[in-house]
Coordinates of C-alpha atoms in Angstrom, one line a residue:
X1 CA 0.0 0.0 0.0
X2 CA 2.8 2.2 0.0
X3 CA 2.9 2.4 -3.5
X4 CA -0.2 5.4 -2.8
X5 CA 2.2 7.2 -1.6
X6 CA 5.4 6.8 -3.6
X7 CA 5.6 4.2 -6.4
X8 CA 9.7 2.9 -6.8
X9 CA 10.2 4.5 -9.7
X10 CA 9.5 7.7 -7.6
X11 CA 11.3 6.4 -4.9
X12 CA 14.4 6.0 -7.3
X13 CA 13.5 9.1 -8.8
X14 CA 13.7 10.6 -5.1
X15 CA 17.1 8.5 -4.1
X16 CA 19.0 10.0 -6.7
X17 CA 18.3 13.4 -5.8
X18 CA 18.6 13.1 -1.8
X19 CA 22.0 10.8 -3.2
X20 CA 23.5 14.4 -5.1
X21 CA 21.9 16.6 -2.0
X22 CA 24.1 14.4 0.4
X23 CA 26.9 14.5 -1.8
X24 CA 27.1 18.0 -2.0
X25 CA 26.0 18.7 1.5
X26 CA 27.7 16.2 4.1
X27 CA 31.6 15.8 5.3
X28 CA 32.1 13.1 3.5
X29 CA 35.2 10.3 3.2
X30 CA 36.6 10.6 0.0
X31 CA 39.1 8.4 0.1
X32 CA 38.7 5.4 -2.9
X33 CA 39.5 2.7 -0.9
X34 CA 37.4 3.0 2.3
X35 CA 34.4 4.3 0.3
X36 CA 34.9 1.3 -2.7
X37 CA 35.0 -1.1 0.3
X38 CA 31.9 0.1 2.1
X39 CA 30.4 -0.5 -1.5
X40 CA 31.7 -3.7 -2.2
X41 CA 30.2 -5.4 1.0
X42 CA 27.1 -3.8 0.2
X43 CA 26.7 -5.6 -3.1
X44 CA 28.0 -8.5 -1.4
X45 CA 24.9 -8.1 1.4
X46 CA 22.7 -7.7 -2.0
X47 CA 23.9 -10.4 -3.8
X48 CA 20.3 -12.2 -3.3
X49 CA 18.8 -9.8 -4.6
X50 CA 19.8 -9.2 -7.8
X51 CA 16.5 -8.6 -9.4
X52 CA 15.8 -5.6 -7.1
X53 CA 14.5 -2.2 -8.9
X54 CA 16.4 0.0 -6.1
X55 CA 20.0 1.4 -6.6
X56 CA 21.7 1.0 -3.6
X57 CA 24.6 3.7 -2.8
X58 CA 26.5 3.3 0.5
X59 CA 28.3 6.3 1.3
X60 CA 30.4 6.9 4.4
X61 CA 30.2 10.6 6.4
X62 CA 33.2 11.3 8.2
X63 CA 31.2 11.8 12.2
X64 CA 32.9 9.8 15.0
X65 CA 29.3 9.2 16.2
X66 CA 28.3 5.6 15.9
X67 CA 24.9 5.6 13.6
X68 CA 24.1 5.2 9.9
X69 CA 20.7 5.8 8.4
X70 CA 19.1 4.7 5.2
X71 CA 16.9 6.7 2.7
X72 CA 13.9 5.8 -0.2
X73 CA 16.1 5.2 -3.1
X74 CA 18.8 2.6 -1.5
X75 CA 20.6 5.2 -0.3
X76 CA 22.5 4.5 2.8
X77 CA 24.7 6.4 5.0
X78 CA 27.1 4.7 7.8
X79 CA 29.3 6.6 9.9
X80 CA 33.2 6.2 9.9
X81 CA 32.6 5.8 13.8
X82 CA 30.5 2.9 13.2
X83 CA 34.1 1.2 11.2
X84 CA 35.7 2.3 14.5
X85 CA 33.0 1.0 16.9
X86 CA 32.5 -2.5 15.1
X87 CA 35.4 -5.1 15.8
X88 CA 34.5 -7.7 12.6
X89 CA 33.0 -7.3 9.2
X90 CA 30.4 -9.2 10.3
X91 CA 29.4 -6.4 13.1
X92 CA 29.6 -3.9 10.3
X93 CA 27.4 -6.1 8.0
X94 CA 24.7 -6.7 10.3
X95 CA 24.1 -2.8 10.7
X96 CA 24.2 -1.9 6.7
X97 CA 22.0 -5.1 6.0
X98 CA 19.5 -3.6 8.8
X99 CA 19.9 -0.4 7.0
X100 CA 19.1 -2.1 3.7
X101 CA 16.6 -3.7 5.2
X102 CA 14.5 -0.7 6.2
X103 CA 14.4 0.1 2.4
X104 CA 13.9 -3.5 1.3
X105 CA 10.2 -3.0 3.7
X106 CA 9.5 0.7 2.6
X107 CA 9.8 1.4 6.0
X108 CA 10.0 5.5 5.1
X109 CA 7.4 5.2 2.0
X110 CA 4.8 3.1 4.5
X111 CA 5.4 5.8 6.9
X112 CA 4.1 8.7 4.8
X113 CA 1.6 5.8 2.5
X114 CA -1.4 7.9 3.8
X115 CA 0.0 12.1 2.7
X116 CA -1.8 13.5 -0.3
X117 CA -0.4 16.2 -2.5
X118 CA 3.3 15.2 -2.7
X119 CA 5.6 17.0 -4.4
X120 CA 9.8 17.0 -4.3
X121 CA 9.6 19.6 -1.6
X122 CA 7.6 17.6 1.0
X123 CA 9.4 14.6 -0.1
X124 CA 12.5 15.9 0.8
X125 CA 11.2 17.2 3.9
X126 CA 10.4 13.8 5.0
X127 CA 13.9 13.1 4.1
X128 CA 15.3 16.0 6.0
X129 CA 13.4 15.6 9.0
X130 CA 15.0 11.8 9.3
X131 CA 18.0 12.6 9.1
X132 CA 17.7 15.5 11.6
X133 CA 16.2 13.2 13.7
X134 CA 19.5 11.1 13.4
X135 CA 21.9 13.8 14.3
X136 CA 20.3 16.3 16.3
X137 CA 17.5 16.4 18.7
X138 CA 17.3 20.4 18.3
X139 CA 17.4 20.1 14.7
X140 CA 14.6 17.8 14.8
X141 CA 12.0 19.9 16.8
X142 CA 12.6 22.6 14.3
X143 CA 12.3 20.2 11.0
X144 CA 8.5 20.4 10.1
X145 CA 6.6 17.9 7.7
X146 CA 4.7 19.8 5.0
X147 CA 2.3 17.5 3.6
X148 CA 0.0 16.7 7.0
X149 CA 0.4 17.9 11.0
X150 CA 2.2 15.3 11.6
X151 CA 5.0 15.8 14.7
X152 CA 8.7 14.8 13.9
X153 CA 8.8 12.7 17.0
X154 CA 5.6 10.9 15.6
X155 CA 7.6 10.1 12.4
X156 CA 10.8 8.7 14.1
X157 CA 8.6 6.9 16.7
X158 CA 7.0 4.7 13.5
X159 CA 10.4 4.5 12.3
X160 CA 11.0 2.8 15.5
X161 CA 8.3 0.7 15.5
X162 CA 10.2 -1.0 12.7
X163 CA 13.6 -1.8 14.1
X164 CA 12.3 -5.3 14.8
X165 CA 11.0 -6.3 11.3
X166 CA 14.3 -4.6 10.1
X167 CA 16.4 -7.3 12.1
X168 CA 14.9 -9.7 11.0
X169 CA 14.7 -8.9 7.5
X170 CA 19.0 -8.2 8.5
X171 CA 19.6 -11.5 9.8
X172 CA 18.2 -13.4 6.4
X173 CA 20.0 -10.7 4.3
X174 CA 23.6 -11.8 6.2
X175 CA 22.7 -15.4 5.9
X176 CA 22.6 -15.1 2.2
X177 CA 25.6 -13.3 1.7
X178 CA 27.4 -16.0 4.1
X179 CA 28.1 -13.3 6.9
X180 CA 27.9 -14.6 10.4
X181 CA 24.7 -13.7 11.9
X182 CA 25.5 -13.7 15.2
X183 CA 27.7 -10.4 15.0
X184 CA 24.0 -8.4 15.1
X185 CA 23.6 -9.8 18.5
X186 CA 27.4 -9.3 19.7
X187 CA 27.7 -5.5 18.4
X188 CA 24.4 -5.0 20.3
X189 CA 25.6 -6.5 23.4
X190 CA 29.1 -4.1 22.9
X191 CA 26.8 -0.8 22.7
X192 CA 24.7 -2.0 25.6
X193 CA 27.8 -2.1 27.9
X194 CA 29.0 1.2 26.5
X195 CA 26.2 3.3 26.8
X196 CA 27.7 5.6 28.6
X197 CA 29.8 6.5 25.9
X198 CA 28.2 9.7 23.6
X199 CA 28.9 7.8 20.4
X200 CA 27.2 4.9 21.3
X201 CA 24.2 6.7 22.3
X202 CA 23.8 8.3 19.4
X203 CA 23.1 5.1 17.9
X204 CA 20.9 3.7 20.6
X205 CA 18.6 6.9 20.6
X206 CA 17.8 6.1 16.6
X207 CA 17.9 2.5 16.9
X208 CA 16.6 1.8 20.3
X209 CA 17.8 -1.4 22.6
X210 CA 16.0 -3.4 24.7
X211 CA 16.9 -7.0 26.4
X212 CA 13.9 -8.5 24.2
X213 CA 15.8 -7.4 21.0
X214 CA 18.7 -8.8 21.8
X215 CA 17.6 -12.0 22.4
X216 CA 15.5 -11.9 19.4
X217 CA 18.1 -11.6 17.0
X218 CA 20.2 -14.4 18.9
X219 CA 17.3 -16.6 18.8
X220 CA 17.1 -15.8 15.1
X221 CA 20.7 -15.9 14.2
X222 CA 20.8 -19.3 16.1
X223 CA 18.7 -21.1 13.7
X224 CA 20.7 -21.1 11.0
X225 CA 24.1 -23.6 10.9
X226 CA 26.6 -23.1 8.0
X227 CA 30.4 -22.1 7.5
X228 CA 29.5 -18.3 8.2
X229 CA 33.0 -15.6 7.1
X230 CA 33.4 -13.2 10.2
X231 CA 36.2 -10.9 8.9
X232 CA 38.4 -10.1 6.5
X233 CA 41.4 -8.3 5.2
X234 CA 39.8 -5.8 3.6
X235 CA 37.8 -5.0 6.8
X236 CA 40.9 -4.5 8.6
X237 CA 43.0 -2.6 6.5
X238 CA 40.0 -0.4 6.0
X239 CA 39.4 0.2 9.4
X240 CA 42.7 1.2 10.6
X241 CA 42.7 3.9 6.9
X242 CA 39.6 5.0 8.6
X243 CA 41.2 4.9 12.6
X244 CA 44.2 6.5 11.8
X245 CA 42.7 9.9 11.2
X246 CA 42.0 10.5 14.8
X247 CA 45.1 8.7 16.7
X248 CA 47.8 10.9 17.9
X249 CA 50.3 9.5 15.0
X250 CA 53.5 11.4 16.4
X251 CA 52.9 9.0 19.6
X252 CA 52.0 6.0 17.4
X253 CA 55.6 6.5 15.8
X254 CA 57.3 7.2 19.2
X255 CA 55.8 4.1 20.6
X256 CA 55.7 1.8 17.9
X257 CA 58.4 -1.2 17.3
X258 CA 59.5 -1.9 14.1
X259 CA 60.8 -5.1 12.8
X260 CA 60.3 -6.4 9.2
X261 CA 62.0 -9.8 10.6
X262 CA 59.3 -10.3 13.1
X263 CA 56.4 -9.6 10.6
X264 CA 57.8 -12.5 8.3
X265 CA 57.3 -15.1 11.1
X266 CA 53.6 -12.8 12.6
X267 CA 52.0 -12.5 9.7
X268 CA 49.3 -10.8 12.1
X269 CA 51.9 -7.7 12.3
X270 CA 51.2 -6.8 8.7
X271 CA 48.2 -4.5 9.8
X272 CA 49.9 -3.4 12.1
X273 CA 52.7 -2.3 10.0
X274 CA 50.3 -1.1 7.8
X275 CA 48.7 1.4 10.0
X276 CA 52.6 2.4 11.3
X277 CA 53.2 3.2 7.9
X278 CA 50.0 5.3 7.3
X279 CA 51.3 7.3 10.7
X280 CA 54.7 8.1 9.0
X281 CA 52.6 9.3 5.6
X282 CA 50.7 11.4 8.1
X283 CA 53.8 13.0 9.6
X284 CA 55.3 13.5 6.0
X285 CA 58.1 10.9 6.9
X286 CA 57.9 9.5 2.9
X287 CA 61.3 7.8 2.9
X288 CA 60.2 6.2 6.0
X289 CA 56.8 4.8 5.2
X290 CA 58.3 3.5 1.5
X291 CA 60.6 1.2 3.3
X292 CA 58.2 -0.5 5.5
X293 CA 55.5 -0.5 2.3
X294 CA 58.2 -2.3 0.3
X295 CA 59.0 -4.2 3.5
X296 CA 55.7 -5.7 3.1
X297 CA 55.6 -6.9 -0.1
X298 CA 58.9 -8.4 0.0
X299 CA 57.5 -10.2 2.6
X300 CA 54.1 -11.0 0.5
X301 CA 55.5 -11.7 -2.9
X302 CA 55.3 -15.5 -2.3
X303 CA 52.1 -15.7 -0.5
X304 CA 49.5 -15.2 -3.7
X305 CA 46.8 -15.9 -1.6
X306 CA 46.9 -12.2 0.2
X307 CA 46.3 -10.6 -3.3
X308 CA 43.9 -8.2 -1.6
X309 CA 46.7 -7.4 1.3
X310 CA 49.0 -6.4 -1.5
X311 CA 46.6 -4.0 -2.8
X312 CA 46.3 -2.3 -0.5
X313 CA 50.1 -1.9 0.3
X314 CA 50.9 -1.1 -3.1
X315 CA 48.2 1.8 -3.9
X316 CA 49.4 3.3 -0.4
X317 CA 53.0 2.7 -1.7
X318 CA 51.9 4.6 -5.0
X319 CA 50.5 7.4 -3.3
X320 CA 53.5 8.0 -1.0
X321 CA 55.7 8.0 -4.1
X322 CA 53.3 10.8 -5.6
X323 CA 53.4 12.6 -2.2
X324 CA 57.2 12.2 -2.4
X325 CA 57.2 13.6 -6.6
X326 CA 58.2 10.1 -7.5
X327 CA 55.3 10.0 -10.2
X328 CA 57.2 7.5 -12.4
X329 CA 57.3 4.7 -9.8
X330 CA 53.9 5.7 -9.1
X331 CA 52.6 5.1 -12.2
X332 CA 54.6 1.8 -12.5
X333 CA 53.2 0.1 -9.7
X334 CA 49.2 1.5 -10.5
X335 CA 49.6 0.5 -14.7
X336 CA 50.4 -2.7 -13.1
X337 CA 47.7 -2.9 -10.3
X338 CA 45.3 -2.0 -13.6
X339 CA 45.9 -4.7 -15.7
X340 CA 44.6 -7.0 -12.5
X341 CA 41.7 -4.6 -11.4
X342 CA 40.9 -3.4 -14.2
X343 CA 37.5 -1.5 -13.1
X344 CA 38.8 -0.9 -9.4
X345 CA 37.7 2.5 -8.3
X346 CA 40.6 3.3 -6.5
X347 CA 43.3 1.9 -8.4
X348 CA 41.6 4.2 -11.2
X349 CA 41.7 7.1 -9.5
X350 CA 45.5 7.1 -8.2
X351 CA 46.1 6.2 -11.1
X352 CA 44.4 9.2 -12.8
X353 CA 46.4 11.0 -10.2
X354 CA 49.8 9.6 -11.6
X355 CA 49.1 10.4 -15.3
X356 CA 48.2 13.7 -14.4
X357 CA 51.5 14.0 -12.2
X358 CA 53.7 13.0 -15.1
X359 CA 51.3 15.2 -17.7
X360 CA 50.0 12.2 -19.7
X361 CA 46.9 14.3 -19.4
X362 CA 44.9 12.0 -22.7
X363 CA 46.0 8.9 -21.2
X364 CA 43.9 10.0 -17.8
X365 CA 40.7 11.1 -20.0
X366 CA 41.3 7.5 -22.4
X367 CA 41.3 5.4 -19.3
X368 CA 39.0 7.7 -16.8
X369 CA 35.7 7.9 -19.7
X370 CA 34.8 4.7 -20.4
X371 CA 34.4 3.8 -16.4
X372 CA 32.9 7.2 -15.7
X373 CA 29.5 7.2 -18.5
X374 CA 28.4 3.7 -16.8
X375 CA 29.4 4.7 -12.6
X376 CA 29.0 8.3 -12.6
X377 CA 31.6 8.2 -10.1
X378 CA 32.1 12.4 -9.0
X379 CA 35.8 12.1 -8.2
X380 CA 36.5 10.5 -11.2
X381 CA 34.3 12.8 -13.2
X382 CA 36.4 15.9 -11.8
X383 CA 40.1 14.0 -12.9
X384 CA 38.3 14.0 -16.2
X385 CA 38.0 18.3 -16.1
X386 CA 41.2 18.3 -14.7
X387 CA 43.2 16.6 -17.2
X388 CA 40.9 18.6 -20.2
X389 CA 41.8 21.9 -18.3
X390 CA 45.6 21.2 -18.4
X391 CA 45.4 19.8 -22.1
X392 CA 43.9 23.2 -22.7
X393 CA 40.4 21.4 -24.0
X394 CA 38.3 24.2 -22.2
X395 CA 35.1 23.2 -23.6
X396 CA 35.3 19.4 -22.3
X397 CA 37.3 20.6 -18.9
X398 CA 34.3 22.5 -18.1
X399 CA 31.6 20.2 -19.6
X400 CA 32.8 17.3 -17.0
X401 CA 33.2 20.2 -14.2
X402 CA 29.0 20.8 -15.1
X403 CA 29.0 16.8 -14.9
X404 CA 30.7 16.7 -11.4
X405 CA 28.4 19.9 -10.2
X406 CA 25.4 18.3 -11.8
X407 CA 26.4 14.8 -9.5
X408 CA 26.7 16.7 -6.5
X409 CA 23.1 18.3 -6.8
X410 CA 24.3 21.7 -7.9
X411 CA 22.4 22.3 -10.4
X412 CA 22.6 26.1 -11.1
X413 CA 26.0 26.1 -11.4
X414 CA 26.2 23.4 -13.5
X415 CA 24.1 25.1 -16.1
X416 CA 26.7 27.5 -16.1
X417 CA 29.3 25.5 -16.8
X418 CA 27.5 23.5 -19.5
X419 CA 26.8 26.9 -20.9
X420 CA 30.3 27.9 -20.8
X421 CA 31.4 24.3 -22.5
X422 CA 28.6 25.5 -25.8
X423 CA 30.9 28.6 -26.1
X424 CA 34.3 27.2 -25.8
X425 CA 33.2 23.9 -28.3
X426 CA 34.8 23.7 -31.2
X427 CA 34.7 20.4 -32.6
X428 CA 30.9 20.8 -34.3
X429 CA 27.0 20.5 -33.8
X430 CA 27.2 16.9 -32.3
X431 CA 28.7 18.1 -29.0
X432 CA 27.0 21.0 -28.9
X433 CA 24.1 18.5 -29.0
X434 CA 25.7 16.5 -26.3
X435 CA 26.3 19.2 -23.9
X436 CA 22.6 20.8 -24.7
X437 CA 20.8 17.7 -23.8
X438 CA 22.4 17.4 -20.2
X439 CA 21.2 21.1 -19.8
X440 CA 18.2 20.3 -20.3
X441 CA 17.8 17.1 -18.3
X442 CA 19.2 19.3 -15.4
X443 CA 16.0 21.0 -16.6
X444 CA 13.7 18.2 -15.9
X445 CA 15.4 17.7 -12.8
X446 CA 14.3 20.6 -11.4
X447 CA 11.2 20.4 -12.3
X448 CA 9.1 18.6 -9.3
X449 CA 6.5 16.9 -11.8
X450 CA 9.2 15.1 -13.2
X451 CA 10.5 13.5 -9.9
X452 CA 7.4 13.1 -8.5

């Protein structure tokens, strides 16, 4: 019955604009590889549901707070304190999959089924009053619903209401994508003994706990048997990128013991190791962090089972050489990384970075286009204008600057830009086509009876 209220091609319609609003609006994490991660064990949390109509886009906002949210339109939201808080992949699993979950049930669509007179504004409203609602108690009481007299606190107390079908709906989603299902229960039991801490309650006042929940979703979890994953290199290596951003890295360095010999016989000290060497990037120390980096794969290079580990190290290697104006080894080791990954986000975009640094500014466009008119990815989008700027192509430097503005939800000033790319084209009527029919989808856009 939701559908009276917002049919899911609205409700994609809807997710792509709150997706450019966010984009545009929120302190975000930009780094490739945290952000591709987050992605990747999304999909993998999807992979059941392949035949869904809803785009799903995780994005992470960098807030120490421990909470994520989810919007119509698949698009969900954790925060980098959640990666800190959660100990396992699984933990951090079982809160996106019960964010998934709340759009997989319409949970916000349901909640609003019964409004009449909708339009883009209300919509996004609704939208704006939920996420208010996440962050800040004042915000919320001064967030107002336009379509009915409806109280804030009424909306977030249905949201509520939910939690429990959302667990459960969580649970199945992790058992499909062969996550262990017990983590929901365990990272619940962790807040529960923390809630003392601010960060945590931030998370318990939008996802409210009770001893009857808990139990619930051990009960649940417990009725399913199988080899479930519980971690994983990737979740590690992404948590301390994401953890060593608020450490004290001068004391890390002081206090940390360095010993390539012992990390050949601990293989567990290659994290570890890892996060020294993002501490030395921190404090500028290049030469420093190189050596441990190659360190690493010296240590790795027989051991072709820990491809992903060596990703990691070597695109962290890369960018300290480009840190360090060493864009020819740089470029080496990310050419390299490309032929094995080749549609990797982040290996794409350090490696746009190198061929930029060493002004192989068509080689960046050549390799950046193809990925970027299927993923629309904005940071990609923006190498593009970067390299056309430098090769002195004004009219596509500020066509794909329109495209990145147009990504982020700024559409005015993307106009402008696509404006300024008709003037400066002058290569005939079939971009000037091109660039005329993305102004006028921007158009469209902005015109509420064709969202809604």
């Amino acid at each position: 019955t939701s559908s009276r209220f917002m049919s899911i091609s609205q409700e994609n319609k809807l997710g792509s604009i709150i997706y450019s609003q966010i984009l545009g609006s929120f302190n975000l994490v930009t780094d490739p590889l945290i952000t591709g991660y987050v992605q990747m064990l999304g999909n993998r949390l999807l992979v059941s549901d392949y035949n869904s109509s809803i785009n799903y886009r995780f994005l992470v906002a960098k807030n120490p707070t421990i909470n994520a949210f989810a919007t119509p339109g698949g698009v969900i939201v954790i925060n980098s304190g959640l990666i800190q808080k959660t100990k396992t992949e699984a933990e951090l699993a079982s809160v996106m999959a019960h964010e998934i979950a709340h759009v997989k049930a319409r949970h916000l669509s349901r909640m609003h089924e019964e409004s009449s007179g909708v339009n883009i504004s209300s919509a996004l409203s609704v939208i704006a009053t939920i996420v208010a609602g996440m962050y800040s108690t004042d915000a919320l009481a001064k967030t107002f619903i336009t379509t009915q007299t409806v109280s804030a606190q009424k909306q977030v107390t249905f949201m509520r209401e939910n939690e429990k079908e959302a667990d459960r709906l969580a649970i199945n989603i992790m058992v499909n994508a062969n996550i262990n299902p017990n983590a929901m229960s365990e990272f619940f039991k962790t807040l529960q003994k923390e809630n003392d801490d601010s960060g945590a309650l931030e998370f318990l006042r939008t996802h409210p706990l009770t001893k009857n929940r808990i139990a619930e979703t051990q009960s649940l979890a417990s009725r399913y048997k199988g080899n479930f994953t519980n971690d994983s290199f990737a979740y590690q290596f992404t948590s301390v990128r994401v953890s060593i951003e608020r450490i004290n890295t001068k004391t890390f360095i002081s206090n940390y013991k360095y010993n390539h010999e012992t990390t050949k016989i601990t293989p567990s000290k290659i994290i570890d190791d890892y996060a020294y060497s993002l501490a030395l990037k921190k404090e500028k120390k290049y030469k420093e962090a190189s050596i441990v980096l190659s360190d690493l794969l010296k240590i790795l290079s027989d051991k072709s089972e820990l491809y992903i580990i060596k990703k990691y190290i070597s695109i962290e290697l890369s960018e300290i050489y480009l840190l360090n104006n060493k864009n020819k080894k740089a470029l080496s080791i990310l050419e390299n990384l490309n032929n094995i990954y080749p549609t990797d986000n982040a290996v794409l975009y350090y490696l746009s970075k190198a061929y930029i640094e060493n002004k192989m500014y068509k080689q960046s466009i050549n390799k950046l286009m193809p990925y970027v008119i299927e993923h629309k990815d904005h940071r990609l989008i923006l190498k593009i204008s970067e390299a056309a700027y430098k090769l002195k192509e004004q009219s596509l430097g500020h066509e794909y600057r329109g495209e990145y503005l147009k990504v982020i939800g700024s559409f005015n000033s993307a106009i402008k830009y696509y404006n300024l790319a008709l003037q400066y084209n002058m290569k005939g009527k079939t971009i000037d086509d091109r660039i005329s029919s993305k102004i006028r989808e921007i158009e469209r856009l902005q015109d509420s009876k064709e969202i809604l």
